[in-house]
C-alpha cells in the first residue's frame, strides 16, 4: 500500500529534480559569462531557497553578526543530511565553495554545474591527491594572479574559480546516521587549516536529519531547521602548530549547540 509519506516524497523529489535541472542548466550557461562567480553563486542560492520554500522548510538563523563582509573563511559544519547544503546556501549570505566527494560530480546537471561553478571534488580514498588539492586551493586564494598552471588533474584546475572565496567542509566526512556529531576526519582538516590560514567559521545545523535521513529516500517537508553561526576562530592568533587543538575546539563548540 502506498503511504502518504511515499506520495509526498515522490512529489518532493520531483521538485528537487526539476529545480536542479532548471537552475543547474542556468548556472552552466551563466558560468561562461561570469568570471567572478558572483552571479552563479546567486543562482545556487536561489536554487536552494526555491526548494526549501516549495518544501515548506523554515530556517531559524542566528549568529550572522559573526560574519564580516568581504572576509574569507574556512567554514566547518556538522553534516546531518543532504539538505545541509540547501540550508547553508540559503542562510550564510557569503560566497563559498564546498568540498564534496567525487561521486557527486557524476550526477547529471548537479555534478555538471558543480564542476562549472568550481566546487571542489575530493577522492576520500586518496590522501595524497587530496593534500595536493588543498595546496592548490591555498595557492588560488593567496595569489593575485589567475594564470598559474599546474598538471595535477582536472579537479585541481577547477580551483581557479575559488580565489577570494570561503571554503566549506564537512569534517565528519559523511552524513550522520543518527543526527549526532561524529568524530572528525582530522588529517585532512588539520592540513587544510594549516595551509589556508583562514579564520575558521564553525556552523551548527540541527533539524535536517528529520527531513532526510542517511540511507532513506523519504523526505519530510514542513520542518524547521536551526542554524547557528559561531564566532570565528582566528588561526593566526593561535598559530598553525595548534591546529589539532583548534579542531577539538571546533568540535566542542558545534556539539554544544546540538545538545
XYZ file of N, CA and C in Angstrom:
777
model
N 0.836 -1.198 0.000
C 0.000 0.000 0.000
C 0.877 1.255 0.000
N 0.547 2.189 -0.859
C 1.310 3.426 -0.947
C 0.883 4.360 0.176
N 1.839 4.779 0.965
C 1.542 5.630 2.111
C 1.545 7.105 1.716
N 1.020 7.917 2.618
C 1.004 9.364 2.413
C 2.426 9.913 2.331
N 3.309 9.391 3.195
C 4.713 9.832 3.186
C 5.379 9.539 1.850
N 5.047 8.375 1.267
C 5.625 8.000 -0.023
C 5.173 8.954 -1.124
N 3.887 9.279 -1.132
C 3.358 10.193 -2.146
C 3.993 11.579 -2.023
N 4.092 12.053 -0.791
C 4.734 13.350 -0.574
C 6.194 13.315 -1.025
N 6.879 12.213 -0.728
C 8.293 12.099 -1.092
C 8.485 12.130 -2.599
N 7.609 11.435 -3.322
C 7.680 11.454 -4.787
C 7.521 12.887 -5.296
N 6.564 13.602 -4.717
C 6.332 14.997 -5.104
C 7.540 15.866 -4.766
N 8.088 15.670 -3.574
C 9.253 16.457 -3.157
C 10.466 16.173 -4.036
N 10.676 14.909 -4.394
C 11.804 14.568 -5.263
C 11.623 15.180 -6.654
N 10.371 15.217 -7.119
C 10.100 15.864 -8.408
C 10.500 17.333 -8.351
N 10.150 18.016 -7.263
C 10.512 19.422 -7.083
C 12.027 19.597 -7.115
N 12.727 18.738 -6.370
C 14.187 18.841 -6.290
C 14.832 18.592 -7.648
N 14.399 17.527 -8.328
C 14.994 17.176 -9.619
C 14.706 18.249 -10.664
N 13.450 18.697 -10.725
C 13.090 19.726 -11.708
C 13.902 20.999 -11.488
N 13.974 21.456 -10.247
C 14.704 22.692 -9.953
C 16.208 22.530 -10.152
N 16.724 21.334 -9.892
C 18.150 21.085 -10.119
C 18.478 21.144 -11.607
N 17.611 20.565 -12.435
C 17.814 20.635 -13.886
C 17.718 22.082 -14.370
N 16.692 22.791 -13.896
C 16.463 24.168 -14.347
C 17.598 25.093 -13.920
N 17.882 25.127 -12.616
C 18.907 26.041 -12.114
C 20.316 25.564 -12.480
N 20.496 24.242 -12.565
C 21.792 23.718 -12.975
C 22.140 24.127 -14.391
N 21.158 24.031 -15.278
C 21.368 24.451 -16.667
C 21.646 25.951 -16.747
N 20.873 26.727 -15.985
C 21.074 28.179 -15.971
C 22.469 28.538 -15.464
N 22.921 27.844 -14.427
C 24.245 28.121 -13.853
C 25.360 27.764 -14.828
N 25.198 26.637 -15.525
C 26.213 26.223 -16.503
C 26.345 27.262 -17.609
N 25.206 27.705 -18.140
C 25.229 28.704 -19.217
C 25.829 30.016 -18.714
N 25.375 30.464 -17.541
C 25.838 31.741 -16.999
C 27.322 31.714 -16.650
N 27.829 30.533 -16.296
C 29.231 30.433 -15.868
C 30.213 30.842 -16.967
N 29.802 30.720 -18.230
C 30.673 31.103 -19.340
C 30.812 32.624 -19.461
N 29.913 33.358 -18.798
C 29.926 34.824 -18.880
C 30.148 35.468 -17.512
N 30.511 34.672 -16.527
C 30.619 35.168 -15.151
C 31.958 34.749 -14.566
N 33.001 35.477 -14.920
C 34.339 35.105 -14.466
C 34.505 35.266 -12.960
N 33.747 36.172 -12.351
C 33.876 36.394 -10.908
C 33.177 35.316 -10.096
N 32.188 34.653 -10.679
C 31.432 33.634 -9.961
C 30.319 34.182 -9.089
N 30.158 35.500 -9.047
C 29.150 36.106 -8.169
C 27.732 35.815 -8.646
N 27.522 35.867 -9.953
C 26.178 35.630 -10.479
C 25.782 34.165 -10.342
N 26.729 33.270 -10.596
C 26.404 31.849 -10.455
C 26.193 31.475 -8.989
N 26.870 32.181 -8.081
C 26.613 31.973 -6.658
C 25.161 32.324 -6.324
N 24.662 33.404 -6.908
C 23.274 33.799 -6.682
C 22.308 32.758 -7.240
N 22.683 32.144 -8.367
C 21.858 31.072 -8.930
C 21.792 29.897 -7.957
N 22.940 29.534 -7.383
C 22.981 28.434 -6.413
C 22.130 28.753 -5.190
N 22.206 29.985 -4.724
C 21.407 30.388 -3.565
C 19.914 30.342 -3.891
N 19.545 30.808 -5.083
C 18.142 30.799 -5.496
C 17.629 29.372 -5.648
N 18.468 28.480 -6.170
C 18.134 27.049 -6.268
C 17.778 26.495 -4.892
N 18.616 26.773 -3.916
C 18.389 26.267 -2.561
C 17.137 26.872 -1.943
N 16.986 28.185 -2.061
C 15.840 28.860 -1.446
C 14.521 28.416 -2.066
N 14.531 28.182 -3.382
C 13.312 27.738 -4.064
C 12.878 26.368 -3.567
N 13.820 25.448 -3.469
C 13.500 24.097 -2.994
C 13.002 24.133 -1.554
N 13.666 24.881 -0.703
C 13.242 24.966 0.702
C 11.857 25.590 0.822
N 11.588 26.605 0.014
C 10.273 27.257 0.042
C 9.173 26.289 -0.394
N 9.409 25.572 -1.486
C 8.393 24.659 -2.011
C 8.172 23.453 -1.105
N 9.167 23.096 -0.311
C 9.017 22.008 0.652
C 8.580 22.518 2.026
N 8.300 23.823 2.098
C 7.816 24.455 3.334
C 8.765 24.222 4.509
N 10.050 24.356 4.236
C 11.060 24.197 5.288
C 11.471 25.586 5.778
N 11.299 25.798 7.057
C 11.607 27.085 7.667
C 13.000 27.046 8.287
N 13.701 28.166 8.191
C 15.053 28.259 8.751
C 15.094 29.342 9.819
N 15.617 28.988 10.968
C 15.879 29.973 12.015
C 17.391 30.135 12.121
N 17.867 31.303 11.742
C 19.307 31.564 11.681
C 19.723 32.516 12.791
N 20.823 32.199 13.441
C 21.392 33.105 14.437
C 22.905 33.169 14.245
N 23.485 34.301 14.612
C 24.934 34.449 14.534
C 25.447 35.079 13.259
N 24.565 35.628 12.426
C 25.031 36.259 11.183
C 25.981 37.420 11.457
N 25.864 38.000 12.650
C 26.761 39.107 13.006
C 28.210 38.653 13.143
N 28.431 37.335 13.198
C 29.793 36.803 13.307
C 30.507 36.715 11.964
N 29.789 37.040 10.880
C 30.383 37.031 9.545
C 30.705 38.458 9.131
N 31.948 38.705 8.786
C 32.372 40.024 8.312
C 32.340 40.049 6.792
N 31.652 41.026 6.240
C 31.571 41.137 4.791
C 32.937 41.323 4.161
N 33.187 40.616 3.076
C 34.456 40.730 2.377
C 35.545 39.822 2.897
N 35.281 39.120 3.996
C 36.281 38.208 4.559
C 36.093 36.804 4.003
N 37.186 36.054 3.939
C 37.135 34.645 3.548
C 37.294 33.781 4.786
N 36.603 32.652 4.795
C 36.631 31.753 5.944
C 36.809 30.309 5.489
N 37.287 29.496 6.402
C 37.142 28.054 6.280
C 35.918 27.701 7.111
N 34.815 27.414 6.438
C 33.549 27.125 7.116
C 33.520 25.644 7.476
N 33.310 25.357 8.752
C 33.299 23.978 9.237
C 31.923 23.695 9.830
N 31.206 22.741 9.244
C 29.835 22.452 9.669
C 29.648 20.967 9.950
N 28.731 20.673 10.863
C 28.301 19.281 11.025
C 27.451 18.881 9.821
N 27.230 17.579 9.666
C 26.579 17.075 8.446
C 25.521 16.042 8.818
N 24.248 16.499 8.846
C 23.145 15.615 9.206
C 22.419 15.040 7.998
N 22.465 15.761 6.872
C 21.618 15.388 5.743
C 22.110 16.072 4.476
N 21.668 15.555 3.325
C 21.942 16.245 2.069
C 21.348 17.657 2.076
N 20.334 17.879 2.893
C 19.693 19.191 2.948
C 20.565 20.249 3.608
N 21.663 19.845 4.227
C 22.568 20.827 4.836
C 23.054 21.847 3.810
N 23.331 21.392 2.602
C 23.818 22.300 1.558
C 22.760 23.345 1.214
N 21.505 22.922 1.084
C 20.430 23.879 0.822
C 20.369 24.931 1.926
N 20.451 24.467 3.172
C 20.357 25.366 4.323
C 21.510 26.365 4.328
N 22.718 25.892 4.087
C 23.894 26.763 4.110
C 23.865 27.781 2.970
N 23.495 27.332 1.780
C 23.407 28.255 0.647
C 22.351 29.333 0.886
N 21.264 28.951 1.532
C 20.163 29.887 1.757
C 20.408 30.830 2.925
N 21.357 30.502 3.806
C 21.469 31.216 5.078
C 22.716 32.066 5.257
N 23.849 31.656 4.705
C 25.118 32.269 5.093
C 25.362 33.662 4.513
N 24.780 33.946 3.363
C 24.950 35.271 2.745
C 26.406 35.612 2.425
N 27.220 34.611 2.183
C 28.583 34.834 1.706
C 28.865 33.840 0.581
N 29.802 34.212 -0.273
C 30.186 33.310 -1.355
C 31.090 32.216 -0.810
N 30.779 30.985 -1.142
C 31.640 29.887 -0.713
C 31.563 28.743 -1.711
N 32.606 27.937 -1.708
C 32.637 26.695 -2.468
C 32.784 25.560 -1.468
N 32.032 24.497 -1.679
C 32.135 23.398 -0.724
C 32.935 22.236 -1.286
N 33.542 21.517 -0.378
C 34.323 20.330 -0.711
C 33.399 19.126 -0.635
N 33.338 18.337 -1.716
C 32.396 17.219 -1.784
C 33.070 15.984 -2.357
N 32.508 14.836 -2.026
C 33.049 13.586 -2.557
C 32.886 13.550 -4.070
N 33.828 12.916 -4.726
C 33.909 12.958 -6.187
C 32.688 12.365 -6.878
N 32.002 11.407 -6.233
C 30.860 10.754 -6.879
C 29.715 11.726 -7.155
N 29.597 12.786 -6.352
C 28.525 13.760 -6.576
C 28.695 14.490 -7.901
N 29.933 14.584 -8.372
C 30.203 15.318 -9.603
C 29.809 14.517 -10.844
N 29.402 13.274 -10.650
C 28.956 12.440 -11.767
C 27.443 12.488 -11.960
N 26.734 13.188 -11.057
C 25.278 13.274 -11.155
C 24.906 14.287 -12.241
N 24.082 13.885 -13.215
C 23.709 14.817 -14.289
C 23.132 16.124 -13.749
N 23.464 17.211 -14.388
C 23.036 18.570 -14.070
C 23.619 19.055 -12.744
N 23.423 18.331 -11.664
C 24.002 18.739 -10.385
C 25.521 18.713 -10.452
N 26.076 17.564 -10.825
C 27.526 17.427 -10.910
C 28.136 18.303 -11.988
N 27.447 18.402 -13.121
C 27.956 19.237 -14.212
C 28.057 20.698 -13.771
N 27.015 21.180 -13.101
C 27.039 22.578 -12.653
C 28.061 22.783 -11.541
N 28.234 21.791 -10.672
C 29.243 21.898 -9.611
C 30.639 22.044 -10.206
N 30.911 21.297 -11.274
C 32.212 21.405 -11.938
C 32.406 22.789 -12.547
N 31.373 23.279 -13.238
C 31.485 24.578 -13.898
C 31.627 25.714 -12.888
N 30.978 25.569 -11.726
C 31.000 26.632 -10.729
C 32.222 26.567 -9.820
N 33.035 25.518 -9.985
C 34.284 25.456 -9.242
C 34.196 24.821 -7.876
N 33.157 24.053 -7.615
C 33.114 23.313 -6.355
C 34.204 22.245 -6.372
N 34.587 21.795 -5.211
C 35.847 21.079 -5.060
C 35.608 19.590 -4.843
N 36.093 18.787 -5.760
C 35.939 17.332 -5.708
C 37.152 16.696 -5.043
N 36.892 15.815 -4.072
C 37.997 15.093 -3.440
C 37.754 13.590 -3.500
N 38.851 12.882 -3.582
C 38.832 11.426 -3.522
C 39.178 11.030 -2.094
N 38.180 10.590 -1.346
C 38.392 10.315 0.077
C 39.332 9.144 0.317
N 39.591 8.355 -0.728
C 40.481 7.203 -0.575
C 41.925 7.526 -0.961
N 42.145 8.740 -1.448
C 43.476 9.120 -1.922
C 43.941 10.364 -1.174
N 44.580 10.165 -0.027
C 45.004 11.276 0.824
C 46.029 12.158 0.120
N 46.954 11.550 -0.625
C 47.999 12.323 -1.301
C 47.387 13.294 -2.299
N 46.434 12.817 -3.063
C 45.768 13.664 -4.050
C 44.976 14.774 -3.361
N 44.342 14.437 -2.249
C 43.568 15.423 -1.503
C 44.452 16.533 -0.958
N 45.613 16.166 -0.407
C 46.529 17.169 0.130
C 47.081 18.065 -0.980
N 47.336 17.472 -2.155
C 47.787 18.274 -3.295
C 46.707 19.277 -3.697
N 45.467 18.836 -3.632
C 44.347 19.720 -3.941
C 44.276 20.869 -2.945
N 44.436 20.570 -1.663
C 44.395 21.611 -0.638
C 45.496 22.650 -0.865
N 46.680 22.189 -1.259
C 47.770 23.122 -1.550
C 47.426 24.025 -2.732
N 46.734 23.457 -3.719
C 46.328 24.251 -4.870
C 45.277 25.284 -4.475
N 44.363 24.894 -3.591
C 43.360 25.832 -3.092
C 44.041 27.011 -2.416
N 45.023 26.716 -1.596
C 45.766 27.768 -0.907
C 46.420 28.714 -1.909
N 46.986 28.139 -2.967
C 47.648 28.962 -3.984
C 46.654 29.907 -4.641
N 45.464 29.407 -4.947
C 44.471 30.233 -5.626
C 43.965 31.351 -4.725
N 43.834 31.065 -3.431
C 43.356 32.081 -2.504
C 44.405 33.160 -2.291
N 45.668 32.756 -2.157
C 46.735 33.698 -1.833
C 47.212 34.497 -3.039
N 47.113 33.906 -4.216
C 47.678 34.547 -5.407
C 46.759 35.628 -5.957
N 47.336 36.684 -6.432
C 46.552 37.724 -7.099
C 46.493 37.472 -8.598
N 47.190 36.445 -9.034
C 47.174 36.085 -10.445
C 46.221 34.923 -10.639
N 45.695 34.781 -11.851
C 44.788 33.680 -12.142
C 45.238 32.917 -13.382
N 46.539 33.030 -13.677
C 47.019 32.377 -14.893
C 48.066 31.327 -14.596
N 48.212 30.953 -13.310
C 49.185 29.922 -12.985
C 48.703 28.581 -13.491
N 49.659 27.702 -13.798
C 49.298 26.402 -14.344
C 49.824 25.306 -13.435
N 49.092 24.195 -13.419
C 49.568 23.014 -12.720
C 49.128 21.816 -13.523
N 49.713 20.695 -13.267
C 49.393 19.499 -14.035
C 48.934 18.375 -13.126
N 48.244 18.753 -12.037
C 47.825 17.718 -11.088
C 46.650 16.934 -11.659
N 45.500 17.609 -11.853
C 44.365 16.970 -12.510
C 43.251 17.983 -12.674
N 42.160 17.550 -13.313
C 41.064 18.469 -13.612
C 40.406 19.000 -12.356
N 40.340 18.191 -11.302
C 39.712 18.646 -10.073
C 40.421 19.868 -9.527
N 41.754 19.855 -9.566
C 42.517 20.963 -9.021
C 42.424 22.182 -9.935
N 42.347 21.981 -11.238
C 42.206 23.113 -12.148
C 40.915 23.881 -11.872
N 39.894 23.200 -11.353
C 38.648 23.870 -11.031
C 38.809 24.889 -9.921
N 39.905 24.847 -9.176
C 40.086 25.792 -8.078
C 40.368 27.201 -8.571
N 40.521 27.411 -9.873
C 40.650 28.770 -10.404
C 39.468 29.638 -9.968
N 38.307 29.029 -9.787
C 37.099 29.788 -9.510
C 36.915 30.106 -8.032
N 37.789 29.638 -7.148
C 37.542 29.822 -5.720
C 38.395 30.899 -5.090
N 39.229 31.566 -5.886
C 40.074 32.610 -5.325
C 39.207 33.643 -4.611
N 39.608 34.038 -3.400
C 38.910 35.033 -2.583
C 37.549 34.550 -2.102
N 37.278 33.267 -2.207
C 36.038 32.702 -1.707
C 36.288 32.022 -0.368
N 35.202 31.802 0.356
C 35.278 30.952 1.536
C 35.143 29.499 1.098
N 35.667 28.605 1.918
C 35.633 27.175 1.627
C 34.830 26.478 2.714
N 33.906 25.614 2.311
C 33.086 24.856 3.258
C 33.512 23.401 3.268
N 33.672 22.857 4.463
C 33.996 21.443 4.592
C 33.134 20.815 5.684
N 32.723 19.573 5.458
C 32.050 18.767 6.476
C 33.082 17.781 7.021
N 33.714 18.087 8.133
C 34.856 17.275 8.579
C 34.501 15.883 9.096
N 33.204 15.605 9.282
C 32.827 14.235 9.646
C 33.044 13.287 8.469
N 33.093 13.851 7.273
C 33.376 13.054 6.082
C 32.165 12.439 5.433
N 31.067 12.338 6.165
C 29.833 11.770 5.644
C 28.689 12.226 6.534
N 27.465 11.938 6.109
C 26.312 12.332 6.918
C 26.203 11.478 8.180
N 25.691 12.100 9.227
C 25.491 11.387 10.485
C 24.346 10.388 10.338
N 24.511 9.208 10.891
C 23.476 8.175 10.811
C 22.406 8.336 11.885
N 22.666 9.190 12.885
C 21.697 9.376 13.966
C 21.466 10.842 14.326
N 22.037 11.747 13.554
C 21.861 13.166 13.818
C 22.868 13.749 14.783
N 23.641 12.897 15.434
C 24.640 13.366 16.393
C 25.973 13.617 15.691
N 26.783 14.473 16.308
C 28.082 14.802 15.733
C 29.024 13.613 15.823
N 29.627 13.262 14.700
C 30.580 12.158 14.650
C 32.010 12.696 14.745
N 32.947 11.787 14.940
C 34.352 12.186 15.007
C 34.791 12.808 13.686
N 35.596 13.843 13.782
C 36.120 14.498 12.593
C 37.232 13.665 11.959
N 37.328 13.754 10.632
C 38.479 13.214 9.908
C 39.593 14.254 10.032
N 40.413 14.087 11.036
C 41.301 15.177 11.447
C 42.467 15.444 10.498
N 42.958 14.429 9.801
C 44.159 14.617 8.974
C 43.940 15.674 7.896
N 42.863 15.516 7.132
C 42.585 16.464 6.060
C 42.243 17.845 6.584
N 41.427 17.900 7.651
C 41.031 19.186 8.213
C 42.227 19.919 8.798
N 43.084 19.195 9.496
C 44.279 19.804 10.091
C 45.153 20.423 9.003
N 45.352 19.678 7.921
C 46.187 20.177 6.828
C 45.538 21.395 6.170
N 44.233 21.344 6.011
C 43.524 22.458 5.387
C 43.628 23.719 6.245
N 43.502 23.573 7.552
C 43.657 24.708 8.466
C 45.051 25.301 8.345
N 46.049 24.425 8.286
C 47.443 24.878 8.265
C 47.798 25.610 6.978
N 47.359 25.090 5.843
C 47.801 25.686 4.582
C 46.966 26.889 4.164
N 45.692 26.927 4.572
C 44.865 28.066 4.188
C 45.067 29.255 5.112
N 45.259 28.963 6.401
C 45.444 30.022 7.402
C 44.298 31.034 7.376
N 43.087 30.543 7.097
C 41.896 31.384 7.124
C 41.222 31.276 8.486
N 40.498 32.299 8.908
C 39.686 32.149 10.116
C 38.704 30.993 9.938
N 38.551 30.189 10.969
C 37.625 29.059 10.914
C 36.264 29.514 11.429
N 35.226 29.294 10.628
C 33.870 29.693 10.992
C 33.050 28.442 11.309
N 32.884 28.103 12.592
C 32.091 26.917 12.940
C 30.596 27.187 12.740
N 29.889 26.205 12.203
C 28.449 26.318 11.973
C 27.773 25.048 12.487
N 26.709 25.225 13.262
C 25.956 24.089 13.795
C 24.566 24.065 13.164
N 24.224 22.938 12.550
C 22.915 22.763 11.915
C 22.152 21.665 12.646
N 20.911 21.942 13.003
C 20.060 20.914 13.609
C 18.685 20.944 12.950
N 18.143 19.771 12.690
C 16.815 19.667 12.095
C 16.786 19.052 10.717
N 17.908 19.081 10.001
C 17.902 18.500 8.652
C 17.830 16.976 8.694
N 18.283 16.394 9.800
C 18.197 14.933 9.938
C 16.747 14.472 9.876
N 15.830 15.310 10.367
C 14.405 14.958 10.361
C 13.775 15.119 8.982
N 14.464 15.803 8.083
C 13.941 15.978 6.724
C 14.299 14.782 5.847
N 15.570 14.418 5.841
C 16.032 13.292 5.016
C 17.179 12.600 5.731
N 16.912 11.408 6.226
C 17.924 10.650 6.964
C 18.865 9.922 6.009
N 20.055 9.677 6.481
C 21.020 8.908 5.708
C 20.467 7.512 5.436
N 20.561 7.057 4.186
C 20.082 5.734 3.817
C 18.605 5.671 3.499
N 17.912 6.811 3.557
C 16.477 6.846 3.284
C 16.194 7.747 2.090
N 15.113 7.457 1.380
C 14.662 8.309 0.285
C 13.415 9.099 0.663
N 12.925 8.884 1.872
C 11.707 9.549 2.326
C 12.017 10.958 2.812
N 11.419 11.929 2.163
C 11.613 13.333 2.519
C 10.404 13.817 3.306
N 10.668 14.500 4.391
C 9.609 15.059 5.228
C 9.657 16.583 5.127
N 8.687 17.154 4.435
C 8.620 18.600 4.313
C 7.983 19.229 5.539
N 7.888 20.561 5.521
C 7.233 21.265 6.613
C 8.001 21.279 7.914
N 9.295 21.076 7.860
C 10.116 21.024 9.075
C 10.783 22.378 9.339
N 11.282 22.501 10.562
C 12.032 23.693 10.959
C 13.484 23.315 11.197
N 14.382 24.122 10.674
C 15.815 23.876 10.817
C 16.450 25.065 11.538
N 17.322 24.765 12.468
C 18.077 25.800 13.166
C 19.526 25.782 12.692
N 20.045 26.953 12.385
C 21.455 27.066 12.019
C 22.070 28.172 12.866
N 23.150 27.846 13.533
C 23.833 28.821 14.378
C 25.252 29.013 13.881
N 25.574 30.260 13.567
C 26.914 30.617 13.103
C 27.702 31.107 14.309
N 28.758 30.407 14.646
C 29.528 30.714 15.844
C 30.645 31.711 15.536
N 31.266 32.221 16.565
C 32.337 33.199 16.378
C 33.533 32.556 15.679
N 34.119 33.259 14.726
C 35.284 32.707 14.016
C 36.457 32.478 14.960
N 37.233 31.469 14.639
C 38.475 31.189 15.362
C 39.616 31.705 14.497
N 40.349 32.675 15.011
C 41.413 33.309 14.240
C 42.686 32.488 14.350
N 43.010 31.790 13.288
C 44.130 30.853 13.296
C 45.449 31.553 13.567
N 45.632 32.718 12.993
C 46.928 33.381 13.130
C 47.199 33.814 14.567
N 46.161 33.883 15.407
C 46.381 34.221 16.808
C 46.825 32.993 17.602
N 46.424 31.832 17.107
C 46.741 30.597 17.811
C 47.995 29.919 17.258
N 48.305 30.191 15.986
C 49.448 29.546 15.353
C 49.035 28.238 14.717
N 49.548 27.964 13.541
C 49.147 26.756 12.830
C 49.579 25.484 13.549
N 50.567 25.560 14.399
C 51.009 24.369 15.117
C 49.948 23.863 16.089
N 48.964 24.714 16.392
C 47.897 24.339 17.310
C 46.652 23.865 16.562
N 46.814 23.469 15.310
C 45.666 23.064 14.502
C 44.882 21.938 15.155
N 45.579 20.990 15.779
C 44.878 19.868 16.410
C 43.986 20.361 17.548
N 44.499 21.303 18.342
C 43.704 21.874 19.437
C 42.528 22.661 18.882
N 42.740 23.358 17.779
C 41.672 24.123 17.150
C 40.550 23.195 16.702
N 40.905 22.050 16.145
C 39.903 21.076 15.716
C 39.066 20.615 16.900
N 39.711 20.357 18.027
C 38.984 19.958 19.235
C 38.013 21.052 19.669
N 38.461 22.298 19.593
C 37.605 23.426 19.968
C 36.394 23.533 19.046
N 36.620 23.340 17.742
C 35.527 23.405 16.774
C 34.482 22.343 17.088
N 34.937 21.114 17.278
C 34.021 20.006 17.563
C 33.235 20.263 18.842
N 33.917 20.773 19.856
C 33.256 21.044 21.139
C 32.189 22.127 20.995
N 32.512 23.183 20.258
C 31.565 24.285 20.075
C 30.330 23.837 19.295
N 30.542 23.083 18.211
C 29.412 22.617 17.404
C 28.556 21.641 18.198
N 29.202 20.704 18.873
C 28.471 19.693 19.634
C 27.628 20.330 20.736
N 28.141 21.374 21.347
C 27.412 22.074 22.412
C 26.101 22.642 21.890
N 26.108 23.117 20.647
C 24.901 23.692 20.057
C 23.885 22.624 19.662
N 24.340 21.394 19.487
C 23.446 20.315 19.060
C 22.780 19.613 20.230
N 23.311 19.799 21.429
C 22.781 19.115 22.612
C 21.481 19.755 23.095
